[in-house]
Amino acid sequence: RGPLFWIDAADGEPCIGTAGAGQWEFKAKGKLFHSGLPHRGINAIEFANDATRYCQRRFFQDFPRHPKENEYNFTTQSTFKATQIFCSAGTLNQLPAECTVQGDIRLTPFYDMKDVYAKIESYVAEINANPAIVEDHEHRGPHSKYVLFEDDVISAKAEIVLKWLVHGENGVACKLDSKGFKALTEATRTVLGDCKPYAIGGSLPLIRDLQDQGFDVQISGYGMSARYHADDECASL
């Protein structure tokens, strides 16, 4: 089908790629106990952070920078990261029993969000099968453990409960050999004297669905996104 142009907050250049987006939640369950006896409890804050770090490491191994990201001039590669953290109420002399971490996934269009969700679910399953694999005694100390024993029998185990907060969408890589792209770049070059297409880790909902239906989706914008701050409209991209 013919070109379909979509306006994006850009810097006077054609944006030829955007990332897909997903959102996740880890509810880390530990064991409440007095902080003076750390070997008797499971610190949910530490467990939540170590479990998140484990999943991040595995994510970047399974979804590294894709060769086509250089062709499309993606500034950043796919990412999995925490953006919010909450803890159960208590006092400073208690190991918290629960901690919730939330975050997002930004996925370049050369990977599929369904594959990412399946991988993250497998990482969490590995952790829940043996939480000790994410223990970090070098930085947490010898008493920060996620599996507790009494008389050589497991008495308590940490657990991660994973929840997907949105369905998740794939990103868009515009067709670089289409009439729409050529017209857009020629017009930009005529006005600005040069044309430097680029791609970003922000996301635009729905347009990947249009591309999958056969539309030649092209993205353009002539704002000043470099001047935007986190609380501006651009932050929602």
Coordinates of N, CA and C in Angstrom, one line a residue:
R1 N 0.8 -1.2 0.0 CA 0.0 0.0 0.0 C 0.9 1.2 0.0
G2 N 0.3 2.4 -0.3 CA 1.1 3.6 -0.5 C 1.6 4.1 0.8
P3 N 2.5 5.1 0.8 CA 3.1 5.6 2.0 C 2.1 6.1 3.0
L4 N 2.4 5.9 4.3 CA 1.6 6.4 5.4 C 2.6 7.1 6.3
F5 N 2.5 8.4 6.4 CA 3.4 9.2 7.2 C 2.9 9.4 8.6
W6 N 3.8 9.2 9.6 CA 3.5 9.4 11.0 C 4.4 10.4 11.6
I7 N 3.8 11.4 12.3 CA 4.6 12.5 12.8 C 5.2 12.1 14.2
D8 N 6.5 12.3 14.4 CA 7.2 12.0 15.6 C 7.9 13.2 16.1
A9 N 8.2 13.3 17.4 CA 9.0 14.4 17.9 C 10.4 14.2 17.5
A10 N 11.0 14.9 16.5 CA 12.3 14.6 16.1 C 13.1 15.9 16.1
D11 N 14.2 15.9 15.4 CA 15.1 17.1 15.4 C 15.3 17.5 13.9
G12 N 14.3 17.5 13.1 CA 14.4 18.0 11.8 C 15.0 16.9 10.8
E13 N 15.0 15.7 11.2 CA 15.5 14.6 10.4 C 14.5 13.5 10.4
P14 N 14.4 12.7 9.3 CA 13.5 11.5 9.3 C 13.9 10.5 10.4
C15 N 13.0 10.1 11.1 CA 13.2 9.0 12.1 C 12.8 7.7 11.5
I16 N 13.7 6.8 11.2 CA 13.5 5.6 10.4 C 13.3 4.4 11.3
G17 N 13.3 4.5 12.6 CA 13.1 3.4 13.5 C 12.7 3.7 14.9
T18 N 11.8 3.0 15.5 CA 11.4 3.2 16.9 C 11.4 1.8 17.6
A19 N 11.5 1.8 18.9 CA 11.5 0.6 19.6 C 10.1 0.1 20.0
G20 N 10.0 -1.1 20.2 CA 8.8 -1.7 20.9 C 8.9 -1.5 22.4
A21 N 7.8 -1.6 23.1 CA 7.8 -1.4 24.5 C 7.0 -2.4 25.3
G22 N 7.5 -2.8 26.4 CA 6.8 -3.7 27.3 C 7.0 -3.2 28.8
Q23 N 6.2 -3.6 29.7 CA 6.3 -3.2 31.1 C 6.1 -4.4 32.0
W24 N 6.9 -4.5 33.0 CA 6.9 -5.7 33.9 C 6.9 -5.3 35.4
E25 N 6.6 -6.3 36.2 CA 6.6 -6.1 37.7 C 7.2 -7.4 38.3
F26 N 8.2 -7.2 39.2 CA 8.7 -8.3 40.0 C 8.2 -8.0 41.4
K27 N 7.5 -9.0 42.0 CA 7.2 -8.9 43.4 C 8.1 -9.9 44.1
A28 N 9.0 -9.4 44.9 CA 10.0 -10.2 45.6 C 9.5 -10.5 47.0
K29 N 9.4 -11.8 47.3 CA 9.0 -12.2 48.6 C 10.1 -12.8 49.4
G30 N 10.4 -12.2 50.6 CA 11.4 -12.7 51.4 C 10.9 -13.2 52.7
K31 N 11.6 -13.0 53.8 CA 11.1 -13.4 55.1 C 11.5 -12.3 56.1
L32 N 10.4 -11.8 56.8 CA 10.6 -10.7 57.8 C 11.3 -11.2 59.0
F33 N 12.3 -10.4 59.4 CA 13.1 -10.8 60.6 C 13.8 -9.6 61.1
H34 N 14.3 -9.6 62.3 CA 15.1 -8.6 63.0 C 16.4 -8.4 62.2
S35 N 16.8 -7.2 61.9 CA 18.0 -7.0 61.2 C 19.3 -7.4 61.9
G36 N 19.1 -7.5 63.3 CA 20.3 -8.0 64.1 C 20.6 -9.4 63.9
L37 N 19.6 -10.2 63.3 CA 19.8 -11.6 63.1 C 19.5 -11.9 61.6
P38 N 20.4 -11.3 60.7 CA 20.1 -11.4 59.3 C 20.1 -12.8 58.7
H39 N 20.8 -13.7 59.4 CA 20.8 -15.1 58.9 C 19.5 -15.8 59.1
R40 N 18.6 -15.2 59.8 CA 17.3 -15.8 60.1 C 16.2 -15.3 59.2
G41 N 16.5 -14.3 58.4 CA 15.5 -13.7 57.5 C 16.0 -13.6 56.1
I42 N 15.1 -13.2 55.2 CA 15.5 -13.0 53.7 C 15.1 -11.6 53.4
N43 N 16.1 -10.8 53.0 CA 15.9 -9.3 52.7 C 15.3 -9.2 51.3
A44 N 14.0 -8.8 51.3 CA 13.3 -8.7 50.0 C 13.9 -7.6 49.1
I45 N 14.4 -6.6 49.7 CA 15.0 -5.5 48.9 C 16.2 -6.0 48.1
E46 N 17.1 -6.7 48.9 CA 18.3 -7.2 48.3 C 18.0 -8.2 47.2
F47 N 17.0 -9.1 47.5 CA 16.6 -10.2 46.6 C 16.1 -9.6 45.3
A48 N 15.2 -8.6 45.5 CA 14.6 -7.9 44.3 C 15.7 -7.3 43.4
N49 N 16.7 -6.7 44.0 CA 17.7 -6.1 43.2 C 18.6 -7.1 42.5
D50 N 18.9 -8.2 43.3 CA 19.8 -9.2 42.7 C 19.1 -10.0 41.6
A51 N 17.8 -10.3 41.8 CA 17.0 -11.0 40.8 C 16.9 -10.1 39.5
T52 N 16.7 -8.8 39.7 CA 16.6 -7.9 38.6 C 17.9 -7.9 37.8
R53 N 19.0 -7.8 38.5 CA 20.3 -7.8 37.9 C 20.6 -9.1 37.1
Y54 N 20.2 -10.2 37.7 CA 20.3 -11.5 37.0 C 19.6 -11.5 35.7
C55 N 18.3 -11.0 35.7 CA 17.5 -11.0 34.5 C 18.1 -10.0 33.5
Q56 N 18.6 -8.9 34.0 CA 19.2 -7.9 33.0 C 20.4 -8.6 32.3
R57 N 21.3 -9.2 33.1 CA 22.5 -9.9 32.5 C 22.1 -10.9 31.4
R58 N 21.1 -11.7 31.7 CA 20.6 -12.7 30.8 C 20.0 -12.0 29.6
F59 N 19.2 -11.0 29.8 CA 18.6 -10.3 28.7 C 19.6 -9.7 27.7
F60 N 20.6 -9.1 28.2 CA 21.6 -8.5 27.3 C 22.4 -9.6 26.6
Q61 N 22.5 -10.8 27.2 CA 23.2 -11.9 26.5 C 22.3 -12.4 25.3
D62 N 21.0 -12.5 25.6 CA 20.1 -13.1 24.6 C 19.6 -12.1 23.6
F63 N 19.7 -10.8 23.9 CA 19.2 -9.8 22.9 C 20.3 -8.6 22.8
P64 N 21.4 -9.0 22.3 CA 22.5 -8.0 22.2 C 22.2 -7.0 21.0
R65 N 23.1 -6.1 20.9 CA 22.9 -5.1 19.8 C 22.9 -5.8 18.5
H66 N 21.8 -5.6 17.7 CA 21.6 -6.3 16.4 C 22.4 -5.6 15.3
P67 N 22.9 -6.3 14.4 CA 23.7 -5.7 13.3 C 22.9 -4.6 12.6
K68 N 21.6 -4.8 12.4 CA 20.8 -3.8 11.7 C 20.6 -2.5 12.4
E69 N 20.9 -2.5 13.8 CA 20.7 -1.3 14.5 C 21.8 -0.3 14.1
N70 N 22.9 -0.7 13.6 CA 23.9 0.2 13.1 C 23.4 0.8 11.8
E71 N 22.8 0.0 10.9 CA 22.3 0.4 9.6 C 21.2 1.5 9.8
Y72 N 20.4 1.3 10.9 CA 19.3 2.3 11.1 C 19.8 3.4 12.1
N73 N 21.0 3.4 12.5 CA 21.5 4.4 13.3 C 20.8 4.6 14.7
F74 N 20.5 3.4 15.3 CA 19.9 3.4 16.6 C 20.9 3.9 17.6
T75 N 20.4 4.9 18.4 CA 21.3 5.5 19.4 C 21.6 4.4 20.5
T76 N 20.5 3.8 20.9 CA 20.6 2.8 22.0 C 20.1 1.4 21.5
Q77 N 20.6 0.3 22.1 CA 20.1 -1.0 21.8 C 18.9 -1.3 22.6
S78 N 18.4 -2.6 22.5 CA 17.3 -3.0 23.3 C 17.7 -3.0 24.8
T79 N 16.8 -2.7 25.7 CA 17.1 -2.6 27.1 C 16.0 -3.2 28.0
F80 N 16.4 -3.7 29.1 CA 15.5 -4.2 30.2 C 16.0 -3.5 31.4
K81 N 15.1 -2.7 32.1 CA 15.6 -2.0 33.2 C 14.5 -1.7 34.2
A82 N 14.9 -1.5 35.5 CA 13.9 -1.1 36.5 C 13.8 0.4 36.5
T83 N 12.5 0.9 36.8 CA 12.3 2.3 36.8 C 11.5 2.7 38.1
Q84 N 10.9 1.7 38.8 CA 10.2 2.0 40.1 C 10.5 0.9 41.1
I85 N 10.5 1.3 42.4 CA 10.7 0.3 43.4 C 9.9 0.7 44.7
F86 N 9.2 -0.3 45.3 CA 8.4 -0.1 46.5 C 8.7 -1.2 47.5
C87 N 8.5 -0.9 48.7 CA 8.8 -1.8 49.8 C 7.7 -1.9 50.8
S88 N 7.5 -3.0 51.4 CA 6.5 -3.2 52.4 C 6.8 -2.3 53.6
A89 N 5.8 -1.7 54.3 CA 6.1 -0.9 55.4 C 6.7 -1.6 56.6
G90 N 7.6 -1.0 57.3 CA 8.2 -1.6 58.5 C 9.1 -0.6 59.1
T91 N 10.0 -1.1 59.9 CA 11.0 -0.2 60.6 C 12.4 -0.4 60.1
L92 N 13.3 0.4 60.5 CA 14.7 0.3 60.0 C 15.4 -0.9 60.6
N93 N 14.9 -1.5 61.6 CA 15.6 -2.6 62.2 C 14.9 -3.9 61.8
Q94 N 14.2 -3.9 60.6 CA 13.6 -5.1 60.1 C 14.1 -5.4 58.7
L95 N 14.3 -6.7 58.4 CA 14.4 -7.1 57.0 C 13.1 -7.2 56.4
P96 N 12.8 -6.4 55.3 CA 11.5 -6.4 54.7 C 11.1 -7.7 54.1
A97 N 9.8 -8.0 54.2 CA 9.3 -9.3 53.7 C 8.9 -9.2 52.2
E98 N 8.6 -8.0 51.7 CA 8.2 -7.9 50.3 C 8.8 -6.6 49.7
C99 N 9.1 -6.7 48.4 CA 9.6 -5.6 47.7 C 9.1 -5.7 46.2
T100 N 8.6 -4.7 45.7 CA 8.1 -4.7 44.3 C 9.0 -3.8 43.4
V101 N 9.4 -4.3 42.3 CA 10.2 -3.6 41.3 C 9.4 -3.6 40.0
Q102 N 9.3 -2.4 39.4 CA 8.6 -2.3 38.1 C 9.6 -1.6 37.1
G103 N 9.4 -2.0 35.9 CA 10.3 -1.4 34.9 C 9.7 -1.6 33.5
D104 N 10.6 -1.3 32.5 CA 10.1 -1.4 31.1 C 11.2 -2.1 30.3
I105 N 10.8 -2.5 29.1 CA 11.6 -3.1 28.1 C 11.5 -2.2 26.8
R106 N 12.6 -1.9 26.3 CA 12.6 -1.2 25.0 C 13.3 -2.1 24.0
L107 N 12.6 -2.5 22.9 CA 13.1 -3.5 22.1 C 13.2 -3.0 20.6
T108 N 14.3 -3.1 20.0 CA 14.5 -2.7 18.6 C 13.7 -3.6 17.8
P109 N 13.2 -3.1 16.6 CA 12.3 -3.9 15.8 C 12.8 -5.1 15.2
F110 N 14.1 -5.4 15.4 CA 14.7 -6.6 14.8 C 14.5 -7.8 15.8
Y111 N 13.9 -7.6 16.9 CA 13.5 -8.7 17.8 C 12.0 -8.7 18.0
D112 N 11.5 -9.8 18.6 CA 10.0 -9.9 18.8 C 9.7 -9.9 20.3
M113 N 8.8 -9.1 20.7 CA 8.4 -9.0 22.1 C 8.0 -10.3 22.7
K114 N 7.3 -11.1 22.0 CA 6.8 -12.4 22.5 C 8.0 -13.3 22.9
D115 N 9.1 -13.2 22.1 CA 10.3 -14.0 22.5 C 10.9 -13.4 23.8
V116 N 10.9 -12.1 23.9 CA 11.5 -11.5 25.1 C 10.7 -11.9 26.4
Y117 N 9.3 -11.8 26.3 CA 8.5 -12.2 27.4 C 8.8 -13.6 27.8
A118 N 8.9 -14.5 26.8 CA 9.1 -15.9 27.1 C 10.5 -16.1 27.8
K119 N 11.5 -15.4 27.4 CA 12.8 -15.5 28.0 C 12.8 -15.0 29.4
I120 N 12.2 -13.8 29.7 CA 12.1 -13.3 31.0 C 11.4 -14.3 31.9
E121 N 10.3 -14.9 31.5 CA 9.6 -15.9 32.2 C 10.5 -17.1 32.6
S122 N 11.4 -17.4 31.7 CA 12.3 -18.5 31.9 C 13.4 -18.1 32.9
Y123 N 13.8 -16.9 32.9 CA 14.8 -16.4 33.9 C 14.2 -16.5 35.3
V124 N 13.0 -16.0 35.4 CA 12.3 -16.0 36.7 C 12.1 -17.4 37.2
A125 N 11.8 -18.3 36.3 CA 11.6 -19.7 36.7 C 12.9 -20.3 37.2
E126 N 14.0 -20.0 36.6 CA 15.3 -20.4 37.1 C 15.6 -19.9 38.5
I127 N 15.3 -18.6 38.7 CA 15.5 -18.0 40.1 C 14.6 -18.7 41.1
N128 N 13.4 -18.9 40.8 CA 12.4 -19.5 41.8 C 12.8 -21.0 42.1
A129 N 13.4 -21.7 41.1 CA 13.8 -23.0 41.3 C 14.9 -23.1 42.3
N130 N 15.8 -22.1 42.3 CA 16.9 -22.0 43.2 C 17.4 -20.6 43.4
P131 N 16.7 -19.9 44.3 CA 17.0 -18.4 44.5 C 18.5 -18.2 44.9
A132 N 19.2 -19.2 45.4 CA 20.6 -19.0 45.7 C 21.5 -18.6 44.5
I133 N 21.0 -18.8 43.3 CA 21.8 -18.5 42.2 C 22.0 -17.0 42.0
V134 N 21.2 -16.2 42.7 CA 21.4 -14.7 42.5 C 22.0 -14.1 43.8
E135 N 22.4 -15.0 44.8 CA 23.1 -14.5 46.0 C 24.4 -13.8 45.6
D136 N 24.7 -12.7 46.3 CA 25.9 -12.0 46.0 C 26.7 -11.7 47.3
H137 N 27.4 -12.7 47.8 CA 28.0 -12.6 49.1 C 29.2 -11.6 49.1
E138 N 29.8 -11.4 47.9 CA 30.9 -10.4 47.8 C 30.4 -9.0 48.1
H139 N 29.2 -8.6 47.7 CA 28.8 -7.3 48.0 C 27.7 -7.2 49.1
R140 N 27.0 -8.3 49.4 CA 25.9 -8.3 50.4 C 26.4 -8.8 51.7
G141 N 27.5 -9.5 51.7 CA 28.0 -10.1 53.0 C 27.6 -11.6 53.1
P142 N 28.2 -12.4 54.0 CA 27.9 -13.8 54.1 C 26.6 -14.2 54.6
H143 N 25.8 -13.2 55.2 CA 24.6 -13.6 55.9 C 23.3 -13.2 55.0
S144 N 23.6 -12.7 53.8 CA 22.5 -12.3 52.9 C 22.2 -13.5 52.1
K145 N 21.2 -14.3 52.5 CA 20.9 -15.6 51.7 C 19.4 -15.6 51.4
Y146 N 19.1 -16.3 50.3 CA 17.8 -16.4 49.8 C 17.2 -17.8 49.9
V147 N 17.9 -18.7 50.4 CA 17.4 -20.0 50.8 C 17.9 -20.3 52.2
L148 N 17.0 -20.5 53.2 CA 17.4 -20.8 54.6 C 17.2 -22.2 54.9
F149 N 18.0 -22.7 55.8 CA 18.0 -24.1 56.2 C 17.9 -24.3 57.7
E150 N 17.2 -25.3 58.1 CA 17.2 -25.7 59.5 C 17.4 -27.2 59.6
D151 N 18.5 -27.7 60.2 CA 18.8 -29.1 60.3 C 18.9 -29.7 58.9
D152 N 19.6 -28.9 58.0 CA 19.8 -29.4 56.6 C 18.5 -29.5 55.8
V153 N 17.4 -28.9 56.2 CA 16.2 -28.9 55.5 C 15.8 -27.5 55.2
I154 N 15.4 -27.2 54.0 CA 15.0 -25.9 53.6 C 13.8 -25.4 54.4
S155 N 14.0 -24.3 55.1 CA 12.9 -23.7 55.9 C 12.2 -22.5 55.3
A156 N 12.9 -21.9 54.4 CA 12.3 -20.7 53.7 C 13.1 -20.4 52.4
K157 N 12.4 -20.0 51.4 CA 13.0 -19.7 50.1 C 12.4 -18.3 49.6
A158 N 13.2 -17.5 49.0 CA 12.7 -16.3 48.4 C 12.0 -16.7 47.1
E159 N 11.2 -15.7 46.6 CA 10.4 -16.0 45.4 C 10.1 -14.7 44.7
I160 N 10.1 -14.8 43.3 CA 9.7 -13.7 42.5 C 8.4 -14.0 41.8
V161 N 7.5 -13.1 41.9 CA 6.2 -13.2 41.2 C 6.2 -12.2 40.1
L162 N 6.2 -12.7 38.9 CA 6.3 -11.9 37.7 C 4.9 -11.5 37.2
K163 N 4.7 -10.2 36.8 CA 3.5 -9.8 36.2 C 3.8 -8.9 35.1
W164 N 3.1 -9.2 33.9 CA 3.3 -8.3 32.8 C 2.2 -7.2 32.9
L165 N 2.6 -5.9 32.8 CA 1.7 -4.8 33.0 C 1.0 -4.4 31.8
V166 N 1.6 -4.7 30.6 CA 1.0 -4.4 29.3 C 1.2 -5.6 28.4
H167 N 0.4 -5.6 27.3 CA 0.6 -6.7 26.4 C 2.0 -6.6 25.7
G168 N 2.5 -5.4 25.4 CA 3.7 -5.3 24.8 C 3.6 -5.1 23.3
E169 N 4.4 -4.3 22.6 CA 4.3 -4.0 21.2 C 5.7 -4.1 20.6
N170 N 5.8 -4.5 19.4 CA 7.0 -4.5 18.6 C 7.3 -3.1 18.0
G171 N 8.6 -2.9 17.7 CA 9.0 -1.6 17.2 C 8.8 -1.6 15.7
V172 N 9.2 -0.5 15.1 CA 9.1 -0.3 13.6 C 10.4 0.1 13.0
A173 N 10.7 -0.6 11.9 CA 11.9 -0.2 11.1 C 11.3 0.2 9.7
C174 N 11.4 1.4 9.3 CA 10.8 1.9 8.1 C 11.5 1.3 6.9
K175 N 10.8 1.1 5.8 CA 11.4 0.6 4.6 C 12.3 1.7 3.9
L176 N 13.6 1.4 3.8 CA 14.5 2.3 3.3 C 14.6 2.4 1.7
D177 N 13.8 1.5 1.1 CA 13.9 1.5 -0.4 C 12.5 1.9 -1.0
S178 N 11.6 2.5 -0.2 CA 10.3 2.8 -0.6 C 10.3 4.2 -1.2
K179 N 9.2 4.5 -2.0 CA 9.0 5.8 -2.6 C 8.8 6.9 -1.5
G180 N 8.1 6.5 -0.4 CA 7.8 7.4 0.7 C 9.1 7.8 1.3
F181 N 10.0 6.9 1.6 CA 11.3 7.2 2.2 C 12.1 8.1 1.3
K182 N 12.2 7.8 0.1 CA 13.0 8.6 -0.9 C 12.4 10.1 -1.0
A183 N 11.1 10.2 -1.0 CA 10.5 11.5 -1.1 C 10.8 12.3 0.2
L184 N 10.7 11.7 1.3 CA 10.9 12.3 2.6 C 12.4 12.8 2.7
T185 N 13.3 11.9 2.4 CA 14.7 12.3 2.5 C 15.1 13.4 1.5
E186 N 14.5 13.3 0.3 CA 14.8 14.3 -0.7 C 14.3 15.7 -0.3
A187 N 13.1 15.7 0.3 CA 12.5 17.0 0.8 C 13.3 17.5 1.9
T188 N 13.8 16.7 2.8 CA 14.6 17.1 4.0 C 15.9 17.7 3.5
R189 N 16.5 17.0 2.5 CA 17.8 17.5 2.0 C 17.7 18.8 1.3
T190 N 16.5 19.0 0.6 CA 16.3 20.2 -0.1 C 16.2 21.4 0.8
V191 N 15.5 21.2 2.0 CA 15.3 22.3 2.9 C 16.5 22.5 3.8
L192 N 17.1 21.4 4.3 CA 18.2 21.6 5.3 C 19.6 21.5 4.6
G193 N 19.7 21.0 3.4 CA 21.0 20.9 2.8 C 21.6 19.5 3.1
D194 N 21.1 18.7 4.0 CA 21.6 17.4 4.3 C 20.5 16.6 4.9
C195 N 20.7 15.3 5.0 CA 19.7 14.4 5.6 C 20.4 13.3 6.3
K196 N 20.1 13.2 7.6 CA 20.7 12.2 8.4 C 19.7 11.4 9.2
P197 N 19.1 10.4 8.6 CA 18.1 9.6 9.2 C 18.6 8.9 10.5
Y198 N 17.8 8.7 11.4 CA 18.2 8.1 12.7 C 17.0 7.3 13.3
A199 N 17.3 6.5 14.4 CA 16.3 5.7 15.0 C 16.5 5.9 16.5
I200 N 15.4 5.8 17.3 CA 15.4 6.0 18.7 C 14.8 4.9 19.5
G201 N 15.0 4.9 20.8 CA 14.5 3.9 21.7 C 13.1 4.2 22.2
G202 N 12.5 5.4 21.8 CA 11.1 5.7 22.1 C 10.2 4.8 21.3
S203 N 9.0 4.7 21.6 CA 8.0 3.9 20.9 C 6.8 4.6 20.5
L204 N 6.2 4.2 19.4 CA 5.0 4.7 18.9 C 4.0 3.6 18.7
P205 N 2.9 3.6 19.5 CA 1.9 2.5 19.5 C 1.2 2.4 18.1
L206 N 0.8 1.3 17.8 CA -0.2 1.0 16.7 C 0.5 1.0 15.3
I207 N 1.5 1.8 15.1 CA 1.9 1.9 13.7 C 2.6 0.6 13.2
R208 N 3.2 -0.3 14.1 CA 3.7 -1.5 13.6 C 2.6 -2.4 13.1
D209 N 1.4 -2.3 13.7 CA 0.2 -3.1 13.1 C -0.1 -2.6 11.7
L210 N 0.0 -1.3 11.4 CA -0.2 -0.8 10.1 C 0.8 -1.3 9.1
Q211 N 2.0 -1.4 9.6 CA 3.1 -1.9 8.7 C 2.9 -3.3 8.4
D212 N 2.5 -4.1 9.4 CA 2.3 -5.5 9.2 C 1.1 -5.8 8.2
Q213 N 0.2 -4.8 8.1 CA -0.9 -4.9 7.2 C -0.6 -4.5 5.8
G214 N 0.7 -4.1 5.6 CA 1.1 -3.7 4.2 C 1.3 -2.3 3.9
F215 N 1.1 -1.4 4.9 CA 1.3 0.0 4.7 C 2.8 0.3 4.7
D216 N 3.2 1.3 3.9 CA 4.6 1.8 3.9 C 4.6 2.9 4.9
V217 N 4.9 2.5 6.2 CA 4.9 3.5 7.3 C 6.2 4.2 7.3
Q218 N 6.2 5.5 7.3 CA 7.3 6.4 7.4 C 7.1 7.4 8.5
I219 N 8.1 7.7 9.2 CA 8.0 8.6 10.4 C 8.8 9.9 10.2
S220 N 8.2 11.0 10.5 CA 8.9 12.3 10.4 C 8.5 13.2 11.5
G221 N 9.3 14.2 11.7 CA 9.0 15.2 12.7 C 10.0 16.3 12.7
Y222 N 9.5 17.5 13.0 CA 10.4 18.7 13.0 C 10.3 19.5 14.2
G223 N 10.3 18.8 15.4 CA 10.3 19.5 16.6 C 11.8 19.5 17.1
M224 N 11.9 19.7 18.4 CA 13.2 19.8 19.0 C 13.2 18.8 20.2
S225 N 13.2 17.6 20.0 CA 13.2 16.6 21.0 C 14.4 16.6 22.0
A226 N 15.5 17.1 21.5 CA 16.7 17.2 22.3 C 16.5 18.2 23.5
R227 N 15.5 19.1 23.4 CA 15.3 20.1 24.4 C 14.2 19.6 25.4
Y228 N 13.6 18.5 25.1 CA 12.5 18.0 26.0 C 13.1 17.4 27.3
H229 N 12.3 17.5 28.3 CA 12.6 16.9 29.6 C 11.7 15.7 29.9
A230 N 12.0 15.0 31.0 CA 11.3 13.8 31.3 C 9.8 14.0 31.5
D231 N 9.4 15.2 32.0 CA 8.0 15.4 32.3 C 7.3 16.0 31.1
D232 N 7.9 16.1 29.9 CA 7.3 16.6 28.7 C 6.6 15.5 28.0
E233 N 5.9 15.9 27.0 CA 5.1 14.9 26.2 C 6.0 13.9 25.6
C234 N 7.2 14.3 25.2 CA 8.1 13.3 24.5 C 8.5 12.2 25.4
A235 N 8.4 12.3 26.7 CA 8.7 11.3 27.6 C 7.8 10.1 27.5
S236 N 6.7 10.2 26.9 CA 5.7 9.1 26.8 C 6.0 8.3 25.5
L237 N 6.9 8.7 24.7 CA 7.2 8.0 23.5 C 7.8 6.7 23.7

